Every structure is written in structure tokens, then in C-alpha cells.
Short mmCIF file of C-alpha atoms in Angstrom, two decimals:
data_model
loop_
_atom_site.label_atom_id
_atom_site.label_comp_id
_atom_site.label_asym_id
_atom_site.label_seq_id
_atom_site.Cartn_x
_atom_site.Cartn_y
_atom_site.Cartn_z
CA LEU A 838 -231.28 -168.32 36.15
CA PRO A 839 -228.37 -167.72 38.53
CA GLU A 840 -228.51 -164.27 40.11
CA ALA A 841 -225.60 -162.98 38.05
CA MET A 842 -227.33 -163.98 34.82
CA ARG A 843 -230.68 -162.34 35.50
CA PRO A 844 -231.83 -159.28 33.54
CA LEU A 845 -231.75 -155.91 35.25
CA PRO A 846 -234.48 -155.52 37.90
CA ALA A 847 -237.77 -153.83 37.09
CA SER A 848 -236.83 -150.96 39.38
CA LEU A 849 -234.01 -150.02 37.02
CA ARG A 850 -236.10 -150.53 33.92
CA GLY A 851 -238.72 -148.18 35.33
CA LEU A 852 -236.11 -145.61 36.27
CA ILE A 853 -234.33 -145.53 32.96
CA PRO A 854 -235.22 -148.23 30.38
CA LEU A 855 -231.69 -148.97 29.27
CA ALA A 856 -230.80 -151.61 26.72
CA VAL A 857 -228.44 -154.05 28.41
CA ALA A 858 -226.00 -156.65 27.17
CA LEU A 859 -226.12 -159.93 29.09
CA ALA A 860 -223.54 -162.70 28.93
CA LEU A 861 -221.55 -164.88 31.33
CA ALA A 862 -220.88 -163.13 34.64
CA SER A 863 -218.88 -164.05 37.72
CA PRO A 864 -220.59 -166.62 40.01
CA GLY A 865 -220.45 -164.26 42.97
CA GLY A 866 -223.26 -162.14 41.57
CA ALA A 867 -224.06 -158.93 43.40
CA SER A 868 -222.83 -160.07 46.80
CA GLU A 869 -219.36 -158.62 46.22
CA TYR A 870 -220.93 -155.14 46.20
CA GLU A 871 -222.84 -155.39 49.46
CA ASP A 872 -220.47 -153.55 51.80
CA ALA A 873 -218.19 -151.42 49.64
CA TRP A 874 -216.77 -151.19 46.15
CA THR A 875 -213.63 -153.27 46.06
CA LEU A 876 -210.94 -153.49 43.41
CA ASP A 877 -212.76 -156.36 41.67
CA ALA A 878 -216.15 -154.70 41.86
CA TYR A 879 -214.93 -151.44 40.47
CA ARG A 880 -213.11 -150.86 37.20
CA GLY A 881 -209.54 -150.87 38.48
CA GLY A 882 -210.38 -148.29 41.11
CA ARG A 883 -209.41 -148.06 44.74
CA SER A 884 -211.30 -149.38 47.73
CA TYR A 885 -213.40 -146.80 49.53
CA GLY A 886 -213.47 -146.07 53.23
CA LYS A 887 -217.22 -145.50 53.12
CA PRO A 888 -219.88 -147.44 51.21
CA PRO A 889 -221.60 -145.79 48.24
CA GLN A 890 -224.69 -143.74 48.95
CA CYS A 891 -227.68 -142.84 46.83
CA VAL A 892 -228.00 -139.06 46.52
CA GLY A 893 -230.08 -136.70 44.43
CA ILE A 894 -228.61 -135.26 41.23
CA PRO A 895 -228.41 -131.50 41.90
CA GLU A 896 -229.61 -128.95 39.36
CA ASP A 897 -226.16 -127.42 39.03
CA LEU A 898 -224.71 -130.75 37.89
CA ARG A 899 -225.55 -129.59 34.38
CA LEU A 900 -224.11 -132.62 32.61
CA CYS A 901 -226.53 -135.10 34.18
CA HIS A 902 -229.45 -133.21 35.71
CA SER A 903 -231.61 -133.96 32.65
CA VAL A 904 -230.33 -137.45 31.86
CA GLY A 905 -233.59 -139.21 32.74
CA TYR A 906 -233.24 -140.29 36.40
CA THR A 907 -232.91 -138.27 39.59
CA GLN A 908 -230.70 -140.31 41.96
CA MET A 909 -227.02 -141.23 41.61
CA LEU A 910 -224.40 -143.25 43.45
CA LEU A 911 -221.58 -141.48 45.25
CA PRO A 912 -218.65 -142.24 45.05
CA ASN A 913 -219.09 -142.57 41.31
CA LEU A 914 -217.33 -144.77 38.75
CA LEU A 915 -214.61 -142.17 38.16
CA GLU A 916 -213.51 -142.28 41.81
CA HIS A 917 -215.02 -138.91 42.74
CA GLU A 918 -215.95 -139.09 46.42
CA SER A 919 -217.67 -135.71 46.87
CA MET A 920 -220.39 -133.92 44.95
CA ALA A 921 -218.15 -130.86 44.66
CA GLU A 922 -215.55 -132.95 42.83
CA VAL A 923 -218.20 -134.46 40.54
CA LYS A 924 -219.51 -131.00 39.57
CA GLN A 925 -216.03 -129.66 38.99
CA GLN A 926 -214.92 -132.50 36.74
CA ALA A 927 -218.24 -132.93 34.90
CA SER A 928 -218.51 -129.27 33.93
CA SER A 929 -215.82 -129.58 31.27
CA TRP A 930 -217.93 -132.15 29.36
CA VAL A 931 -221.11 -130.08 29.03
CA PRO A 932 -220.01 -128.36 25.76
CA LEU A 933 -219.42 -131.75 24.11
CA VAL A 934 -222.97 -132.91 24.87
CA HIS A 935 -224.29 -129.67 23.36
CA LYS A 936 -222.45 -130.41 20.10
CA GLY A 937 -224.79 -133.36 19.45
CA CYS A 938 -221.96 -135.48 18.06
CA HIS A 939 -223.65 -138.72 19.20
CA PRO A 940 -227.12 -139.28 20.73
CA GLY A 941 -225.66 -141.45 23.50
CA THR A 942 -223.02 -138.97 24.70
CA GLN A 943 -224.91 -137.77 27.78
CA VAL A 944 -225.94 -141.24 28.90
CA PHE A 945 -222.41 -142.61 28.45
CA LEU A 946 -220.82 -139.79 30.46
CA CYS A 947 -223.48 -139.80 33.17
CA SER A 948 -223.20 -143.56 33.64
CA LEU A 949 -219.70 -142.72 34.94
CA PHE A 950 -220.11 -139.29 36.54
CA ALA A 951 -223.58 -139.96 38.02
CA PRO A 952 -224.26 -143.73 37.94
CA VAL A 953 -227.86 -144.75 38.47
CA CYS A 954 -228.70 -146.03 41.98
CA LEU A 955 -228.54 -149.82 42.14
CA GLU A 956 -227.20 -152.38 44.58
CA ARG A 957 -224.04 -152.47 42.48
CA PRO A 958 -222.62 -150.05 39.90
CA ILE A 959 -223.31 -150.80 36.25
CA GLN A 960 -220.72 -149.63 33.74
CA PRO A 961 -221.40 -148.45 30.18
CA CYS A 962 -221.06 -150.99 27.39
CA ARG A 963 -217.82 -150.93 25.46
CA TRP A 964 -219.62 -150.50 22.14
CA LEU A 965 -221.43 -147.39 23.48
CA CYS A 966 -218.09 -145.91 24.52
CA GLU A 967 -216.66 -146.67 21.09
CA ALA A 968 -219.65 -145.15 19.29
CA VAL A 969 -219.50 -141.94 21.34
CA ARG A 970 -215.71 -141.77 20.99
CA ASP A 971 -215.81 -142.22 17.21
CA GLY A 972 -218.63 -139.68 16.81
CA CYS A 973 -217.20 -137.00 19.07
CA THR A 974 -213.42 -137.20 18.70
CA PRO A 975 -213.41 -135.30 15.35
CA ILE A 976 -215.00 -132.26 17.03
CA MET A 977 -213.45 -132.54 20.48
CA GLU A 978 -212.70 -129.10 21.85
CA PHE A 979 -209.39 -127.67 20.78
CA GLY A 980 -208.12 -130.81 19.03
CA PHE A 981 -207.42 -132.85 22.16
CA PRO A 982 -207.56 -136.65 21.86
CA TRP A 983 -210.03 -138.95 23.61
CA PRO A 984 -208.85 -138.98 27.25
CA GLU A 985 -207.16 -142.03 28.74
CA MET A 986 -209.58 -142.13 31.67
CA LEU A 987 -212.31 -143.08 29.15
CA THR A 988 -210.36 -145.74 27.25
CA CYS A 989 -213.11 -147.97 25.87
CA GLU A 990 -211.24 -151.25 26.36
CA GLN A 991 -211.78 -150.99 30.12
CA PHE A 992 -215.56 -151.28 29.79
CA PRO A 993 -217.43 -154.61 29.59
CA GLN A 994 -218.79 -156.23 26.47
CA ASP A 995 -219.82 -159.57 28.03
CA ASP A 996 -221.56 -158.41 31.21
CA VAL A 997 -224.57 -156.35 32.26
CA CYS A 998 -223.89 -152.85 30.95
CA ILE A 999 -225.58 -149.59 30.05
CA ALA A 1000 -226.20 -149.23 26.35
CA MET A 1001 -228.71 -146.53 25.55
CA THR A 1002 -231.02 -143.94 27.02
CA GLN A 1003 -234.74 -143.79 27.44
CA PRO A 1004 -236.52 -142.17 24.47
CA ASN A 1005 -237.66 -139.05 26.36
CA ALA A 1006 -234.35 -138.28 28.05
CA THR A 1007 -233.13 -134.79 27.26
CA GLU A 1008 -230.59 -134.76 24.46
CA ALA A 1009 -228.97 -132.02 22.47
CA PRO A 1010 -230.55 -131.55 19.03
CA ARG A 1011 -228.83 -133.37 16.23
CA PRO A 1012 -227.03 -130.92 13.93
CA THR A 1013 -228.49 -130.55 10.45
CA GLY A 1014 -225.19 -129.60 8.82
CA PRO A 1015 -221.50 -129.74 9.56
CA PRO A 1016 -220.90 -128.75 13.21
CA ILE A 1017 -219.33 -125.33 13.73
CA CYS A 1018 -215.65 -125.55 14.62
CA PRO A 1019 -215.57 -125.46 18.46
CA PRO A 1020 -213.18 -122.45 18.70
CA CYS A 1021 -215.55 -120.49 16.42
CA ASP A 1022 -218.86 -121.39 18.08
CA ASN A 1023 -221.04 -118.88 20.01
CA GLU A 1024 -218.92 -116.01 18.80
CA MET A 1025 -220.45 -113.20 20.81
CA LYS A 1026 -221.49 -115.11 23.92
CA THR A 1027 -219.72 -114.07 27.12
CA ASP A 1028 -219.72 -117.61 28.54
CA ALA A 1029 -218.12 -118.97 25.37
CA MET A 1030 -215.40 -116.31 25.41
CA LEU A 1031 -214.59 -117.04 29.05
CA GLU A 1032 -214.60 -120.78 28.38
CA HIS A 1033 -212.18 -120.29 25.49
CA MET A 1034 -210.00 -118.01 27.58
CA CYS A 1035 -209.78 -120.56 30.41
CA ALA A 1036 -208.77 -123.29 27.95
CA SER A 1037 -206.04 -121.07 26.50
CA GLU A 1038 -202.47 -120.31 27.48
CA PHE A 1039 -202.24 -117.08 25.49
CA ALA A 1040 -204.57 -114.49 24.00
CA PHE A 1041 -204.13 -111.31 21.96
CA LYS A 1042 -205.76 -108.85 19.58
CA THR A 1043 -204.57 -109.24 16.02
CA LYS A 1044 -205.50 -109.67 12.35
CA ILE A 1045 -205.35 -112.83 10.27
CA LYS A 1046 -203.01 -112.76 7.30
CA GLU A 1047 -203.88 -116.05 5.62
CA VAL A 1048 -205.73 -119.33 6.19
CA LYS A 1049 -204.58 -122.56 4.52
CA ARG A 1050 -205.83 -126.11 4.54
CA GLU A 1051 -203.29 -128.67 5.72
CA ASN A 1052 -204.52 -132.26 5.67
CA ARG A 1053 -207.50 -132.38 8.08
CA ASP A 1054 -206.50 -129.15 9.81
CA ARG A 1055 -206.59 -125.46 9.02
CA LYS A 1056 -203.41 -123.42 9.31
CA VAL A 1057 -204.04 -119.85 10.53
CA ILE A 1058 -201.22 -117.39 9.78
CA LEU A 1059 -201.40 -114.21 11.86
CA HIS A 1060 -200.12 -110.69 11.31
CA ARG A 1061 -196.89 -109.83 13.10
CA ARG A 1062 -198.48 -106.99 15.10
CA LYS A 1063 -200.38 -108.21 18.15
CA LYS A 1064 -201.67 -106.66 21.35
CA THR A 1065 -201.11 -109.21 24.10
CA LEU A 1066 -203.82 -109.87 26.69
CA LYS A 1067 -202.34 -113.10 28.06
CA ALA A 1068 -198.75 -114.06 27.24
CA GLY A 1069 -198.73 -117.66 28.46
CA GLY A 1070 -194.96 -118.08 28.29
CA LEU A 1071 -194.65 -117.29 24.58
CA LYS A 1072 -191.26 -115.93 23.60
CA LYS A 1073 -191.08 -112.73 21.52
CA LYS A 1074 -189.71 -114.65 18.55
CA GLU A 1075 -192.57 -117.16 18.74
CA LEU A 1076 -195.15 -114.40 19.08
CA LYS A 1077 -193.97 -112.56 15.95
CA SER A 1078 -194.13 -115.58 13.66
CA LEU A 1079 -197.00 -117.39 15.39
CA VAL A 1080 -198.98 -119.89 13.30
CA LEU A 1081 -202.02 -121.57 14.83
CA TYR A 1082 -203.67 -124.82 13.80
CA LEU A 1083 -207.40 -125.49 13.90
CA LYS A 1084 -207.31 -129.23 14.61
CA ASN A 1085 -209.73 -131.35 12.57
CA GLY A 1086 -211.07 -128.05 11.23
CA ALA A 1087 -210.57 -128.43 7.48
CA ASP A 1088 -214.28 -128.83 6.78
CA CYS A 1089 -216.21 -127.41 9.75
CA PRO A 1090 -217.64 -123.87 9.36
CA CYS A 1091 -215.82 -120.93 10.96
CA GLN A 1092 -217.23 -117.57 9.91
CA GLN A 1093 -214.39 -115.69 11.60
CA LEU A 1094 -211.81 -117.31 9.30
CA ASP A 1095 -213.79 -116.30 6.22
CA GLN A 1096 -213.56 -112.57 7.00
CA LEU A 1097 -209.89 -111.69 7.27
CA GLY A 1098 -210.18 -107.89 7.30
CA HIS A 1099 -211.18 -107.53 10.97
CA HIS A 1100 -209.27 -107.50 14.22
CA TYR A 1101 -209.92 -110.59 16.33
CA LEU A 1102 -209.48 -111.81 19.87
CA VAL A 1103 -207.38 -114.89 19.15
CA MET A 1104 -206.63 -117.52 21.79
CA GLY A 1105 -204.50 -120.64 21.73
CA ARG A 1106 -202.29 -123.09 23.55
CA ARG A 1107 -199.17 -125.13 22.90
CA VAL A 1108 -199.74 -128.87 22.35
CA GLU A 1109 -196.60 -130.85 21.62
CA GLN A 1110 -194.91 -129.17 18.62
CA HIS A 1111 -197.87 -127.07 17.50
CA PHE A 1112 -199.88 -124.08 18.69
CA LEU A 1113 -203.61 -124.83 18.59
CA LEU A 1114 -206.38 -122.29 18.05
CA THR A 1115 -208.72 -122.58 21.05
CA GLY A 1116 -210.96 -119.56 20.46
CA ILE A 1117 -211.52 -116.72 18.01
CA HIS A 1118 -213.94 -113.81 18.40
CA LYS A 1119 -214.37 -110.66 16.34
CA TRP A 1120 -212.92 -107.64 18.17
CA ASP A 1121 -216.14 -105.64 18.21
CA LYS A 1122 -216.39 -102.93 20.86
CA SER A 1123 -219.90 -102.12 19.60
CA SER A 1124 -221.04 -105.52 20.94
CA LYS A 1125 -222.33 -105.41 24.52
CA GLU A 1126 -221.46 -109.10 24.97
CA PHE A 1127 -217.89 -108.53 23.79
CA ARG A 1128 -217.35 -105.56 26.09
CA LYS A 1129 -218.79 -107.52 28.99
CA ALA A 1130 -216.47 -110.48 28.32
CA ILE A 1131 -213.33 -108.34 27.98
CA LYS A 1132 -214.14 -106.57 31.24
CA LYS A 1133 -215.00 -109.78 33.08
CA VAL A 1134 -211.94 -111.72 31.96
CA GLN A 1135 -209.63 -109.36 33.86
CA ASN A 1136 -210.75 -110.73 37.24
CA TYR A 1137 -212.32 -114.02 36.19
CA LYS A 1138 -211.18 -117.13 38.06
CA CYS A 1139 -211.21 -120.14 35.79
CA PRO A 1140 -212.51 -123.49 37.11
CA THR A 1141 -209.78 -125.82 38.34
CA PHE A 1142 -211.19 -129.00 36.80
CA GLN A 1143 -208.86 -131.39 35.05
CA ASN A 1144 -208.58 -130.59 31.34
CA VAL A 1145 -210.04 -133.33 29.18
CA PHE A 1146 -209.97 -131.55 25.82
#
């Protein structure tokens, strides 16, 4: 077989036994990758001043540390040139992997954020991207769409590509029932409250007047009286009559929205013409976790990674 048509080398199969799709490839084979990643060798990316290097996946790269291999190429397939940038950008995807929306989510993301060390970068298969996208979009954090940087049409379907993970790679457990609505998950966990706060433009203490179903969403109508913790540019008129939408949340469980008699820490953000609910936690001063989160949020510096949800 010509070099470009050969199966993946045994070294890769031993590192992470991925299923690969093989079809016609360019006659140049791997030679175009020898010195640096060029525009043709890399999915529409820029040329790099330095050649890619094989580096260890650090423990604090939480998204990919347990993916099933220990070395990655840097720069990666998302044009991140430093490990600090990789960690910063990858951190926003960790909650999605924990949702268990598709068994291939971690492998798909890590094939881009932390590509396995080979003589040339191997992209994920288009069908894997589509499967992860279709499984995870309905529960994407805060109702955001699948990001443009992961548009599936850019990935190969007729070339060598990464398709699936090794059986013993660490994966989040598959949910046994409907996944909890992301803004309602981990209600009394400090990390979850801070994560919700950082994804929000405004936050306040208030009660919920009514919850209605509207198509695939839930419409959350709040009481007029609110104690503002974070204004986020809301006008007084908007604040008084504020209605939040739980995107794609018509059927997922949210215990907080079933108990309307309590005060809640409610967080949200403006997206186009609507205000989306990004987090909701019972206002419970008897909870040590809640008190800790409220105290910590006053001086907490949110990560500066690019929002993908």
C-alpha cells in the first residue's frame, strides 16, 4: 500500500486503540508534516513558527488527563501554542464530559485539545463529531448552541481519523434517567455556584412566582422584589419584570423549580432577545457550602477562557 493508505502504526494502536476510517488520501503522505504544520496539513489553521512537540499531559488538564494516553502534541489542533492556553480553554468543557451525554465526548474533545503524539496530527472523524454534537447539544450549559470552532463539516470522513476510545479509558458514567438541567445541578456545591456565577451577567436573591412550559423551554417568572448581587447592566424596568428561560429544559429535572416557596440565588444572562437562566440555588444560610460560596464570590476572579456555552 502507498504510505498514505496504510493503517495507523502499531505504536498508535498500542497507545490508544482507536477505530479509524481509511479512504483515499493525498499522495504526499506524511511528508508534508515533517517540519511544521502548514495550512494544508492543519485544518484551516495558521503556519507555526516552531514545529510541534510531544509533551506530557499535566494532571491539571482535567479534560484530558484521564483520556487513555499520556503524551500530546503542542501546538494542538485548535491553534493553542502554550499549555497555559490549552488549560484555560479546555476547562470550560469539563462539565459537559461529566454530563455523560455521549460516550465519545472526552475522546472527541481531547483529539483537538490534546492530540495524541504522532508524526502528523490526526483529526476526529466527522461522524464522531456529529454524534457528540447531537447527543450533547440538548443539554449544553445555559442553552448555548454548538460552537462554530467545532463545526463538524470541517472534519474528515474519507481520511485517517479518530473515531472511538479504548475500552478502559475513563469516561463519565452514563446517566440512568433524564439528565438534571445544567443550571440546577450540584445545588449546594461551592464549585458549581462559582461556575454558574462566572457564566452569568446578573445575580440576585428572589422568589419564583410561576414556572410555565413553553415549547422545549421552561419560562421562569420571578417576583418583583429582588436583592441584587450582580447587576450586569440590567435596567430597573427589566429587573422588575424579569422573565428567565431555561433553554431545552422542558423535560429535564430541576428540584429548585418544583419548590416555589423558598428564596433562591438566581443567575442569568442576556442572549439575543431572551434572558437565560444560568444557575439557581436555594438561599439557605444554614448550609455551610452556601455560606462559603456567597463569601467566596465577593473576591473570586473568574477564569478568562473563551465562553463556549
